[in-house]
Tab-separated table of C-alpha atoms and ligand atoms in Angstrom:
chain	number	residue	atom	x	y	z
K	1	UNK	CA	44.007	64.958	-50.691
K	2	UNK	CA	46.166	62.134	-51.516
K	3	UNK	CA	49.368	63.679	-48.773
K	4	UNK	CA	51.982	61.079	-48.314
K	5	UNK	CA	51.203	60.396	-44.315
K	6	UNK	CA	53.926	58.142	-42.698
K	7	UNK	CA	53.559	56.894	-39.336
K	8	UNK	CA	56.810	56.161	-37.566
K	9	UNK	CA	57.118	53.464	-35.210
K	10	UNK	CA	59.618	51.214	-32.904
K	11	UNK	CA	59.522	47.438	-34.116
K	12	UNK	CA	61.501	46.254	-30.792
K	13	UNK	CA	60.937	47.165	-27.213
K	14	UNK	CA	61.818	50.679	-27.576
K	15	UNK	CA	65.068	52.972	-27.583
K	16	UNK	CA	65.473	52.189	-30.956
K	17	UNK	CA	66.518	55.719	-32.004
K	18	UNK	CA	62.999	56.540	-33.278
K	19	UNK	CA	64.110	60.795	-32.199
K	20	UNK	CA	66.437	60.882	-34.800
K	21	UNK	CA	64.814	59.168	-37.637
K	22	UNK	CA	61.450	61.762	-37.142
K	23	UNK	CA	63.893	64.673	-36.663
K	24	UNK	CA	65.418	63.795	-39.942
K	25	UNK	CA	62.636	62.580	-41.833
K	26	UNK	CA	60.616	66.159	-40.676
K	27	UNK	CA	61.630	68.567	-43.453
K	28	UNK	CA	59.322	66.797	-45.611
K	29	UNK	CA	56.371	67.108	-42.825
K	30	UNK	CA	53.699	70.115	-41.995
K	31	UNK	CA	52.795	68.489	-38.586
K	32	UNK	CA	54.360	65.576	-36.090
K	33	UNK	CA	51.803	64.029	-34.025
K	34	UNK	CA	52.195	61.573	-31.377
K	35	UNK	CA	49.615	59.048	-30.575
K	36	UNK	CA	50.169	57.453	-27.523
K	37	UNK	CA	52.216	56.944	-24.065
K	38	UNK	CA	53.377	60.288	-22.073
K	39	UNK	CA	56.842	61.110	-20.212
K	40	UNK	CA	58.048	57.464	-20.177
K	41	UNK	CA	59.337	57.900	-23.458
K	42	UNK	CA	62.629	59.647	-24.081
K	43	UNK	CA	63.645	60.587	-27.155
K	44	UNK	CA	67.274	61.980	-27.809
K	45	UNK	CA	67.908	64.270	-30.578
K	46	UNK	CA	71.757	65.354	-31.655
K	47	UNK	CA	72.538	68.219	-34.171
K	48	UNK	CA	75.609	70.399	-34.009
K	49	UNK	CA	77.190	70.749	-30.458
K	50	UNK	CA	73.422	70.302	-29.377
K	51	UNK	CA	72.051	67.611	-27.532
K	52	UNK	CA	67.602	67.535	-26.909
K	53	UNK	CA	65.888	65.294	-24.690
K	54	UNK	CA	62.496	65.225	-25.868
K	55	UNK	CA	59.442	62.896	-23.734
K	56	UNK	CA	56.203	64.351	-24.352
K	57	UNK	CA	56.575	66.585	-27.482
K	58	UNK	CA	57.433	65.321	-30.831
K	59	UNK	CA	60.880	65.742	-32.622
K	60	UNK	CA	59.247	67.998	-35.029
K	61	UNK	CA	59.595	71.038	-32.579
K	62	UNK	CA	63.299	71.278	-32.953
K	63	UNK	CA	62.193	72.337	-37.083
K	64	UNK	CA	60.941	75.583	-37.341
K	65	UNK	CA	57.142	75.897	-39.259
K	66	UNK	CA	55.809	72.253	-38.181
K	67	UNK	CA	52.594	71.693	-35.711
K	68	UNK	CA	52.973	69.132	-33.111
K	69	UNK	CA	49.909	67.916	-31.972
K	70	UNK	CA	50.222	65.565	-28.457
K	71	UNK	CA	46.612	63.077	-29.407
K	72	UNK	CA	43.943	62.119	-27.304
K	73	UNK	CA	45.835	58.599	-27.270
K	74	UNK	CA	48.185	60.178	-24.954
K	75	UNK	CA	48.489	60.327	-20.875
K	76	UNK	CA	50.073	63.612	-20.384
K	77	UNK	CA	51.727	64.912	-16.977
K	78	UNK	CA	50.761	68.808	-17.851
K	79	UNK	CA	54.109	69.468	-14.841
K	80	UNK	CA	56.386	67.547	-16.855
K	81	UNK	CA	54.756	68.901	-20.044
K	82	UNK	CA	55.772	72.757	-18.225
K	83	UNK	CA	58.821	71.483	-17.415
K	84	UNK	CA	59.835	70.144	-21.171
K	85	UNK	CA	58.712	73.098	-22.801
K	86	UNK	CA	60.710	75.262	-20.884
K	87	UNK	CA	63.894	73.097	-20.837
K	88	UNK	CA	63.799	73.619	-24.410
K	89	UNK	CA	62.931	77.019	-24.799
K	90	UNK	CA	66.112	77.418	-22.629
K	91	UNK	CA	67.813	75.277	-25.439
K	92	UNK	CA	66.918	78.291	-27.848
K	93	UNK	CA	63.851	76.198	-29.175
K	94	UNK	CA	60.812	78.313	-30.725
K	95	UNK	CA	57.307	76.896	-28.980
K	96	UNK	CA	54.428	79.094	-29.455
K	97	UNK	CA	51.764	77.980	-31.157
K	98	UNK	CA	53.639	75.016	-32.699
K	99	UNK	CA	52.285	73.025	-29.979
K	100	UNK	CA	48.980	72.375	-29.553
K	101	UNK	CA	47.366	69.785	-27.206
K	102	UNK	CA	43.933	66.910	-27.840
K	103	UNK	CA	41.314	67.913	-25.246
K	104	UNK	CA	40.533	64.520	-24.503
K	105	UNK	CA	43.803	63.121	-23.469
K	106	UNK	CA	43.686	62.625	-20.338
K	107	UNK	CA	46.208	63.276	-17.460
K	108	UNK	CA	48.397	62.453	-15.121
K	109	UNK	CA	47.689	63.120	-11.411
K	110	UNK	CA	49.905	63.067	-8.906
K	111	UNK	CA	48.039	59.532	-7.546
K	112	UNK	CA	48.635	57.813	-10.881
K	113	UNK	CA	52.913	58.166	-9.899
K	114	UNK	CA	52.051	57.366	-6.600
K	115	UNK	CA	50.316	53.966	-7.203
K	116	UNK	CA	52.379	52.923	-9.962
K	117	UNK	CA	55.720	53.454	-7.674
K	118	UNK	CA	53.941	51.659	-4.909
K	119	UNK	CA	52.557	48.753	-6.897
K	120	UNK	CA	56.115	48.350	-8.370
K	121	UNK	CA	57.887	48.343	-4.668
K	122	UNK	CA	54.977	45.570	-3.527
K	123	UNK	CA	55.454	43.547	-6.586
K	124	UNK	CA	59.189	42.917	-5.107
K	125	UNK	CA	60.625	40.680	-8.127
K	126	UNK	CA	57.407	40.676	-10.050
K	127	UNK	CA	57.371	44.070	-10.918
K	128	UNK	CA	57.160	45.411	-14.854
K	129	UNK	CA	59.750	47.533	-14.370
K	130	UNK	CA	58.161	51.003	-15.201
K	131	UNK	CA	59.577	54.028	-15.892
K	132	UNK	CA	57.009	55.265	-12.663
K	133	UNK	CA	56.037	58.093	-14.159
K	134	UNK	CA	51.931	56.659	-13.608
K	135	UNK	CA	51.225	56.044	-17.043
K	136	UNK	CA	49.796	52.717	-16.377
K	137	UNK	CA	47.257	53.581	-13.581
K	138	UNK	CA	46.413	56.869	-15.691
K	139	UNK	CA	45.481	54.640	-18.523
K	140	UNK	CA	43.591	52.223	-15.915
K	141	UNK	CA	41.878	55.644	-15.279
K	142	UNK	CA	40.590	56.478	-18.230
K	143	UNK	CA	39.412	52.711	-19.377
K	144	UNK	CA	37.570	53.237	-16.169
K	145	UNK	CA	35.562	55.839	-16.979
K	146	UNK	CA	37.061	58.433	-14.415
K	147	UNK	CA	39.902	60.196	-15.709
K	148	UNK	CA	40.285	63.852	-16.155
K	149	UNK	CA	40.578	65.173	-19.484
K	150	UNK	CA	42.892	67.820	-20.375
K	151	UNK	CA	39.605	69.523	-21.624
K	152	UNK	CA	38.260	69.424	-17.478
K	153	UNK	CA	41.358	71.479	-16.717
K	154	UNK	CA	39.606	74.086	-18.289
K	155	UNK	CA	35.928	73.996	-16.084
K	156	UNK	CA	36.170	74.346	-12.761
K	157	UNK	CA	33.322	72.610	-11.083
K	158	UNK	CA	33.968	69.512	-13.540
K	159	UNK	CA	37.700	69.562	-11.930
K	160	UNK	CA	36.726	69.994	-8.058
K	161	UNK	CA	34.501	67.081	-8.211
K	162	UNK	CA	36.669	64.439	-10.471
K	163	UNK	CA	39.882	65.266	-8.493
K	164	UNK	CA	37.459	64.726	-5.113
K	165	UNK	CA	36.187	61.538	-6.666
K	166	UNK	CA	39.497	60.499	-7.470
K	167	UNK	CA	41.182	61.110	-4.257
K	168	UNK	CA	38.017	59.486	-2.333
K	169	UNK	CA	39.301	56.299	-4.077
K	170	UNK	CA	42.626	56.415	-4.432
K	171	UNK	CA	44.202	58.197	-1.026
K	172	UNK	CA	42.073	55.006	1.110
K	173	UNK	CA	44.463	52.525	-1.338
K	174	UNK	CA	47.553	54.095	-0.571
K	175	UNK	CA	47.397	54.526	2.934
K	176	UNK	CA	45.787	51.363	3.889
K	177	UNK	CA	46.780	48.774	0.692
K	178	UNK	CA	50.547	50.779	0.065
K	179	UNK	CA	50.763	52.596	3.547
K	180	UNK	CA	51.861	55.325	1.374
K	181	UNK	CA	50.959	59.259	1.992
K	182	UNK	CA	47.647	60.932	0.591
K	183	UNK	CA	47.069	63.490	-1.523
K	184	UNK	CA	45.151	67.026	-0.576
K	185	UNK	CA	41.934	67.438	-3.094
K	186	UNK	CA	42.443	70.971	-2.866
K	187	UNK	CA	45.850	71.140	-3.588
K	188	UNK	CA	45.495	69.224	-6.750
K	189	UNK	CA	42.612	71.538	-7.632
K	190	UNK	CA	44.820	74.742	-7.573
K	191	UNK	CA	47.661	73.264	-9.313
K	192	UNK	CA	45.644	71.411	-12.352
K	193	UNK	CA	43.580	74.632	-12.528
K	194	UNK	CA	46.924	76.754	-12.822
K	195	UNK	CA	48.356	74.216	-15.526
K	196	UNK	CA	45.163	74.403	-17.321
K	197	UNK	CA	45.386	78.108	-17.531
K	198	UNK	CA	49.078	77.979	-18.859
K	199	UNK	CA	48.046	75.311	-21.584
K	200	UNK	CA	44.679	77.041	-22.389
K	201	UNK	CA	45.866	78.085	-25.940
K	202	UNK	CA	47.147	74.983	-26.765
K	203	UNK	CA	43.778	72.691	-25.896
K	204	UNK	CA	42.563	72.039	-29.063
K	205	UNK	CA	40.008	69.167	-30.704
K	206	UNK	CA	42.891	67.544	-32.103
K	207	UNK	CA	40.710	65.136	-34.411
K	208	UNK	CA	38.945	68.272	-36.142
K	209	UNK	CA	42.772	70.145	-36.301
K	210	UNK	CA	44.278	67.031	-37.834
K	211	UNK	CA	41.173	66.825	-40.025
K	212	UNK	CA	41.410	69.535	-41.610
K	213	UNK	CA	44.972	69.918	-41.829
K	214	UNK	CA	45.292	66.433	-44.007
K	215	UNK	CA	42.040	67.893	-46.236
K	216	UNK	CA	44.241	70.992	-46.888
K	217	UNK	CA	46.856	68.251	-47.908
K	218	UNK	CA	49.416	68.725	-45.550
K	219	UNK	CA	51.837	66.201	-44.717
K	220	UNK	CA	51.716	64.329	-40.941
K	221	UNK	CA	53.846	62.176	-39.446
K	222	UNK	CA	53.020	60.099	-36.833
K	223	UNK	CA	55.568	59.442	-34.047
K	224	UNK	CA	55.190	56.212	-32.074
K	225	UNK	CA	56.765	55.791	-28.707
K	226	UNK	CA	58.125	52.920	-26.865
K	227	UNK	CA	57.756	49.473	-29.158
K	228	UNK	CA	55.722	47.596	-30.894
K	229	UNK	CA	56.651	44.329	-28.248
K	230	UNK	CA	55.060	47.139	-25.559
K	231	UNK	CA	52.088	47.148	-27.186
K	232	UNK	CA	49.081	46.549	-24.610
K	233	UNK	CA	47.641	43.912	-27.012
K	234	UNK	CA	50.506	42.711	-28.748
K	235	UNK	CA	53.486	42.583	-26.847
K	236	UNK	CA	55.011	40.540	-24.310
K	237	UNK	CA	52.283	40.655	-21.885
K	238	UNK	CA	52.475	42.150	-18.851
K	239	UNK	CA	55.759	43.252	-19.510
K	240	UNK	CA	54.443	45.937	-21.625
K	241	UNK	CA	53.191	49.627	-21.744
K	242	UNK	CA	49.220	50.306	-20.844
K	243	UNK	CA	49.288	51.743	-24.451
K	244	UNK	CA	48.547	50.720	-28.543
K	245	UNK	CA	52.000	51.345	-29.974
K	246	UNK	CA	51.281	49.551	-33.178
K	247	UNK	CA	49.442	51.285	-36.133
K	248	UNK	CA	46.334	50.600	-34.817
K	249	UNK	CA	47.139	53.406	-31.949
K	250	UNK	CA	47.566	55.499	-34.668
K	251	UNK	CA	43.716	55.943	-35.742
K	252	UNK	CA	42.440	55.655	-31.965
K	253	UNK	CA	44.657	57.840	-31.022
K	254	UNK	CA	44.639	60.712	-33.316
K	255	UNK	CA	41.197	60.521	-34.227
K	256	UNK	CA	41.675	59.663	-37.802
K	257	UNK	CA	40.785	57.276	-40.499
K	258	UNK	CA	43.129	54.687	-40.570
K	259	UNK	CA	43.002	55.410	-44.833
K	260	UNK	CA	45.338	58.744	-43.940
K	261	UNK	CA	48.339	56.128	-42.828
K	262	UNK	CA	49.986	56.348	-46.100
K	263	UNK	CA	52.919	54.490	-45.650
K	264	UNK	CA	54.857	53.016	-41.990
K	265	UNK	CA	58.460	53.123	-41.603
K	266	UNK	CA	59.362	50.747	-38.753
K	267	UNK	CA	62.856	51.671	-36.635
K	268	UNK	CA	64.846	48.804	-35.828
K	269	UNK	CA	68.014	48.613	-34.157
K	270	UNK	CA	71.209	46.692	-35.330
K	271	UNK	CA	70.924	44.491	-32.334
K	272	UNK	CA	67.906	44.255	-29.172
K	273	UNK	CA	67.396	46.221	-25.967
K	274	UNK	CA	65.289	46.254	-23.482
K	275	UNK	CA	64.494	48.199	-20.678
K	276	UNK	CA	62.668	46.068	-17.313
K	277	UNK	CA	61.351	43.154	-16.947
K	278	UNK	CA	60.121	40.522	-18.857
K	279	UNK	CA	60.928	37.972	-21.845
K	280	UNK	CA	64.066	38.736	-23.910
K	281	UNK	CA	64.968	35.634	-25.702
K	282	UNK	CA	68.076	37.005	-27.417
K	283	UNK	CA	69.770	38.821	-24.474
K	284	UNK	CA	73.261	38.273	-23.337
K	285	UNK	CA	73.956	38.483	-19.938
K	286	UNK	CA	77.848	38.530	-19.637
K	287	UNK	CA	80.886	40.300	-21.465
K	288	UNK	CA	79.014	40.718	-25.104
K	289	UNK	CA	76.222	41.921	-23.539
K	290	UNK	CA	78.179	44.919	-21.639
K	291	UNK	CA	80.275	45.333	-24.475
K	292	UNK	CA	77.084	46.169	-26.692
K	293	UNK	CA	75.712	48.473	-23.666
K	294	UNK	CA	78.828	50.649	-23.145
K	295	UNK	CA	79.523	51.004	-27.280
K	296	UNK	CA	75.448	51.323	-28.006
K	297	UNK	CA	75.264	53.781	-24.546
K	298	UNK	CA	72.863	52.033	-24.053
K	299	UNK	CA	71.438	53.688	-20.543
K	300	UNK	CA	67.333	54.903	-20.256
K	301	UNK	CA	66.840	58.276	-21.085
K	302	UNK	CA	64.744	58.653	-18.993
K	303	UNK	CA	65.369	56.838	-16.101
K	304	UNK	CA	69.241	56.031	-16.422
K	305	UNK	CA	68.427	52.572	-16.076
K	306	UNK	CA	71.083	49.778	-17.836
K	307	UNK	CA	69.256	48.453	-20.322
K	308	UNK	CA	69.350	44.819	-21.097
K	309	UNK	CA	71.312	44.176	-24.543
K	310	UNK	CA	70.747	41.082	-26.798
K	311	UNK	CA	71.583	39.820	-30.286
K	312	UNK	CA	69.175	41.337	-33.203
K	313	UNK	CA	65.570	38.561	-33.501
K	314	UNK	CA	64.268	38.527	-36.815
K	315	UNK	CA	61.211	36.323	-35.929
K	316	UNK	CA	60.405	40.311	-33.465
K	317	UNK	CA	61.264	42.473	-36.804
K	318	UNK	CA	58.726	39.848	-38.957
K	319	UNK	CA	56.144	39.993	-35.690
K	320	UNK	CA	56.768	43.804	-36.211
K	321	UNK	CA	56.180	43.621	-40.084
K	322	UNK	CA	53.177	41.900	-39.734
K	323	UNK	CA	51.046	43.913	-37.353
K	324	UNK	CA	52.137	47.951	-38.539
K	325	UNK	CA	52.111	46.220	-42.395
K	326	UNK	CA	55.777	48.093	-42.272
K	327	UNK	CA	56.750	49.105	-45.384
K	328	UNK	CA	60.529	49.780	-44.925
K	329	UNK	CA	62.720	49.831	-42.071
K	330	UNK	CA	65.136	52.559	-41.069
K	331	UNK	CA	68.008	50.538	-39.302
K	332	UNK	CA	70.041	52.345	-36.284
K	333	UNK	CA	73.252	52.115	-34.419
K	334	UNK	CA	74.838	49.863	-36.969
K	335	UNK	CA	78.323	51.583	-36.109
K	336	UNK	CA	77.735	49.821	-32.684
K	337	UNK	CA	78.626	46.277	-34.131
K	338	UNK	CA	81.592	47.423	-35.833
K	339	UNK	CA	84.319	45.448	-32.969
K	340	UNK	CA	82.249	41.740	-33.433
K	341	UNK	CA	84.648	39.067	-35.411
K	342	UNK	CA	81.196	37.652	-35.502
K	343	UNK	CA	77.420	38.346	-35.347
K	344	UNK	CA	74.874	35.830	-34.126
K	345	UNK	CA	71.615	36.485	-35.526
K	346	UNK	CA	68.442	34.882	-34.001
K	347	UNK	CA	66.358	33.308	-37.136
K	348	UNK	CA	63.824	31.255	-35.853
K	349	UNK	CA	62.449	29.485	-32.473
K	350	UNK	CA	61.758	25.946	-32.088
K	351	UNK	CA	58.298	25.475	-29.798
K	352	UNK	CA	57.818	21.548	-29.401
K	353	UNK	CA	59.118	20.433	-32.023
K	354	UNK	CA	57.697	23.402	-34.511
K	355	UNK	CA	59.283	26.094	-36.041
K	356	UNK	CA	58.306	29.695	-35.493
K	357	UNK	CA	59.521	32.498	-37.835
K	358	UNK	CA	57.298	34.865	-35.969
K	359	UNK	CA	57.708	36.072	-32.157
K	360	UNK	CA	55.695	32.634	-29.968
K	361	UNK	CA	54.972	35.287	-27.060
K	362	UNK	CA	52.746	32.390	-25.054
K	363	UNK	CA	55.837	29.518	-25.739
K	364	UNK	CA	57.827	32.492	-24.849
K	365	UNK	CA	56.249	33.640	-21.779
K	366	UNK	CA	56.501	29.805	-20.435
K	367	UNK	CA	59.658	30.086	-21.568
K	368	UNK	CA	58.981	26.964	-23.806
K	369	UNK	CA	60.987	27.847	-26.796
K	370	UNK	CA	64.845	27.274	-28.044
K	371	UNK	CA	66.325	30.833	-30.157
K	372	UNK	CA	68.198	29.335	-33.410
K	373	UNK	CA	70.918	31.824	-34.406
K	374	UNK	CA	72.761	32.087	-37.795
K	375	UNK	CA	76.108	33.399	-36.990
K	376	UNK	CA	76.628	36.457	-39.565
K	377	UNK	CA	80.259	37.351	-40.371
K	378	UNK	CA	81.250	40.931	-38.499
K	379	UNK	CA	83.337	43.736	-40.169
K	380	UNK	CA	85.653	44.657	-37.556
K	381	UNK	CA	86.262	48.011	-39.054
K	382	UNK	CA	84.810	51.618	-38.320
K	383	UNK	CA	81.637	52.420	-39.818
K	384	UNK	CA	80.902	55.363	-37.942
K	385	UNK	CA	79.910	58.179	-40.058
K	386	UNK	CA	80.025	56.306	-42.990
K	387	UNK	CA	77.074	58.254	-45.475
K	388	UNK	CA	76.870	55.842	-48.604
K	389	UNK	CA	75.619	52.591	-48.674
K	390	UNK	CA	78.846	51.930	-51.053
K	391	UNK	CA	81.429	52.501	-48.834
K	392	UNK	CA	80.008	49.903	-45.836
K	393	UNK	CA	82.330	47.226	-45.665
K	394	UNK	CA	80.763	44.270	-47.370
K	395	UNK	CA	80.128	41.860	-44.135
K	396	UNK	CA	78.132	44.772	-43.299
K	397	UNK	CA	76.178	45.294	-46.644
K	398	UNK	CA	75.736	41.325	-46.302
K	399	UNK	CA	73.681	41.930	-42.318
K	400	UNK	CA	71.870	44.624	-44.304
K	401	UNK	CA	71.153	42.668	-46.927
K	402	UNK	CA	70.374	38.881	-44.638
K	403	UNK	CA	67.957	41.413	-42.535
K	404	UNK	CA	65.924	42.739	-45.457
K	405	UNK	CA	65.841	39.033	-47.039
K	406	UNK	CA	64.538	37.461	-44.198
K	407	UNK	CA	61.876	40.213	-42.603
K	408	UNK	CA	60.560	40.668	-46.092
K	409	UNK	CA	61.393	44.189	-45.721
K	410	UNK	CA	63.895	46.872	-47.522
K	411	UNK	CA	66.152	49.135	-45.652
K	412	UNK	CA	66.145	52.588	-47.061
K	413	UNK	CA	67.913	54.514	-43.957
K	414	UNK	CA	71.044	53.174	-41.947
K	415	UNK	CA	71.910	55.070	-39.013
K	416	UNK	CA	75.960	54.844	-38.939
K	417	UNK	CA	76.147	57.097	-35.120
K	418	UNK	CA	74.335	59.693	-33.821
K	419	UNK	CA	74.414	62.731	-35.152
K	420	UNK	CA	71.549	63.954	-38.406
K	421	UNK	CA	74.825	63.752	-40.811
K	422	UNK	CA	75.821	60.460	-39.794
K	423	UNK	CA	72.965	58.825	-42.004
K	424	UNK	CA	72.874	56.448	-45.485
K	425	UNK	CA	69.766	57.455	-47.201
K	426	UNK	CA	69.383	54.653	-49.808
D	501	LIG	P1	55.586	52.185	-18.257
D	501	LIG	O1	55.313	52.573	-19.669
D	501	LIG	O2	56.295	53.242	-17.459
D	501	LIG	O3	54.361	51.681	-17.551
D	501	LIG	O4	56.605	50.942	-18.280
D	501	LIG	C1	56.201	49.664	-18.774
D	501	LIG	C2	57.347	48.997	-19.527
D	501	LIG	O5	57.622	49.730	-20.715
D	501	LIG	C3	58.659	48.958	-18.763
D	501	LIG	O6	59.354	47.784	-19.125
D	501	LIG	C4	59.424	50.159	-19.294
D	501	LIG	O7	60.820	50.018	-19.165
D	501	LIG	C5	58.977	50.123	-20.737
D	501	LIG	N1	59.066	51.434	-21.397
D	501	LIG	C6	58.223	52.471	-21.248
D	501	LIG	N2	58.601	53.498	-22.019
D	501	LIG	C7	59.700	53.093	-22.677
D	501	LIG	C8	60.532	53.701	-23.653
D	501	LIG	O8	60.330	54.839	-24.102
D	501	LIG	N3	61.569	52.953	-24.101
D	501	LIG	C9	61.798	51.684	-23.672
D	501	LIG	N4	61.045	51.073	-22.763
D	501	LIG	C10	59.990	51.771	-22.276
């Protein structure tokens, strides 16, 4: 009864090589379940000459033997879901009934892409920045009351009439609001029904599976996607996902106590990146910051898009700390900072006069705040590869070391490129 449960989750805005850290961590798993956001996340995973882009299903399907479970939290695109699966079964990857699917997450439509493309072109220089796959209006959706279920793929008459509701409501707003083109009812029926017949066997009630899976005392890790500044609630509002990426997402949207989150390992990259809009107090916006981008690749998996690149914020990994109650961090693409004579290192904010050690998201958001950096002595030699903590050059034990001091937080995995092997396990 008492199974070691770790939930996994981003401490920054994403892309902070949370793939590789559940794909390594997974031996020691029975079943990787994910709790929240769809096909805007993107996952990379790297063994051998292999390379797996991963966006709905968990990392845990690359190991033989583990259940992934996709929660009720979740806005799944069954297409793209299709389309995954058999992208990796084309990759040699085994998914039978490893996969199984909540049958009250709800899904993406076809309208949901729609309006969140259009809403993004009519925003101009307003807009979030989405990935527009139509995970925020599918979310909108279901808060609403009017979303289909995966479960409805599965009745008929429940289908018809929610897709005909739907498209009552939505075509009018993108013709007349977006002057964008309409979607045929029946066309949507025949496809969703079709998906719904494909996925049949893996529509499950994911609280009862999970249930009785952790009673058994098997092992689950929970895979968050995106970051914890995404979160709906907690991030850097409206620049954010529609979804809980914190711990809290975890119960809500798995169905479980939150007493079966046994321990949370928080990813955090060596530096910060964002992809979109919105506040990003640390960023660079010249040579440094393109230097970071091209050495970190740092380009959306999912999108392609340039992502923004920035010095590493402490007062984000102690925000982070403080609402997942992190319990250690795994730190990625250190390697990436191994050409800096130096490395700035934001430590606080001043807001009027105050100090803030934690992220002031309303100063912030006016952009009413002043970043204090401690400049952190680099390495300037190769790390990459490098497997013991030992043999880190000691500027580089020292940002290890300044980073665990001041988030209140140890470090037991550095990620030194990007390969499984290229790993310190501490
Ligand atoms: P949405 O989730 O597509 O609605 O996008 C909302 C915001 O979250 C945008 O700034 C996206 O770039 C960002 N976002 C969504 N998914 C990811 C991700 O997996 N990594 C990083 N940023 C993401």
């Amino acid at each position: 009864m008492a199974a070691q449960n770790l939930a996994v989750i981003g401490v920054q805005w994403g892309d902070e090589g949370k793939g590789k850290i559940v794909d390594l961590l997974c031996e020691s798993f029975d079943v990787v379940a994910r709790y929240q956001g769809g096909h805007n996340a993107g996952h990379t995973v790297r063994f051998g000459d292999k390379h797996y882009s991963l966006r709905l299903i968990p990392s845990g399907i690359l190991h033989p033997g583990k259940l992934c479970l996709l929660g009720n939290g979740m806005v799944i695109d069954p297409e793209a879901l299709l389309e995954e699966i058999e992208s990796l079964r084309g990759l040699g990857v085994q998914i039978d009934s490893n996969l199984k699917i909540s049958d009250s997450a709800h899904c993406i439509l076809p309208y949901h892409k729609a309006l969140d493309l259009a809403r993004e072109e009519a925003a101009g220089a307003a807009k979030i920045g989405t990935t527009g796959r139509g995970i925020g209006p599918a979310y909108e959706t279901k808060v609403s009351r009017y979303g289909i279920r995966i479960a409805d793929l599965l009745d008929s008459e429940v289908l018809r009439e929610k897709i005909e509701f739907a498209c009552a409501e939505k075509n009018p707003v993108l013709q007349t609001v977006y002057h964008k083109p309409t979607f045929d009812p029946r066309k949507l029926f025949n496809d969703y029904t079709r998906y719904g017949e494909v996925l049949a066997e893996r529509i499950t009630n994911g609280p009862a599976l999970l249930d009785g899976l952790i009673r058994e005392g098997k092992r689950v890790m929970f895979e968050g996607a995106q970051g914890t500044m995404l979160d709906i609630d907690h991030g850097t509002y409206p620049f954010v996902t529609s979804s809980s990426t914190v711990v809290g997402g975890v119960s809500t949207g798995l169905g479980i106590a939150p007493k079966h989150i046994s321990r949370v390992m928080g990813v955090v990259k060596a530096y910060t990146t964002r992809v979109g809009g919105g506040a990003f107090p640390t960023e660079l916006i010249d040579a440094t910051g393109e230097h970071l981008r091209k050495r970190g690749n740092e380009f959306g998996t999912v999108t392609g898009r340039p992502r923004r690149t920035g010095w590493l914020d402490l007062a984000v990994l102690r925000t982070s700390v403080m609402l997942n109650g992190i319990d250690t961090f795994a730190l990625t693409k250190l390697d990436v900072l191994d050409e800096f004579a130096e490395i700035p290192v934001c430590t606080s904010y001043h807001v009027h006069g105050d100090r803030w050690k934690t992220f002031p998201a309303f100063a912030v958001a006016h952009r009413d705040y002043k970043p204090e950096y401690r400049a952190m002595k680099g390495w300037k030699t190769s790390t990459v590869g490098i497997t013991e903590f030992n043999k880190l050059p000691q500027a580089a034990k020292d940002y290890v070391g300044f980073i665990e001091d001041e988030a209140g937080c140890s470090i037991s995995i550095i990620s030194t490129g990007p390969r499984r092997e290229e790993t310190i396990l501490r």
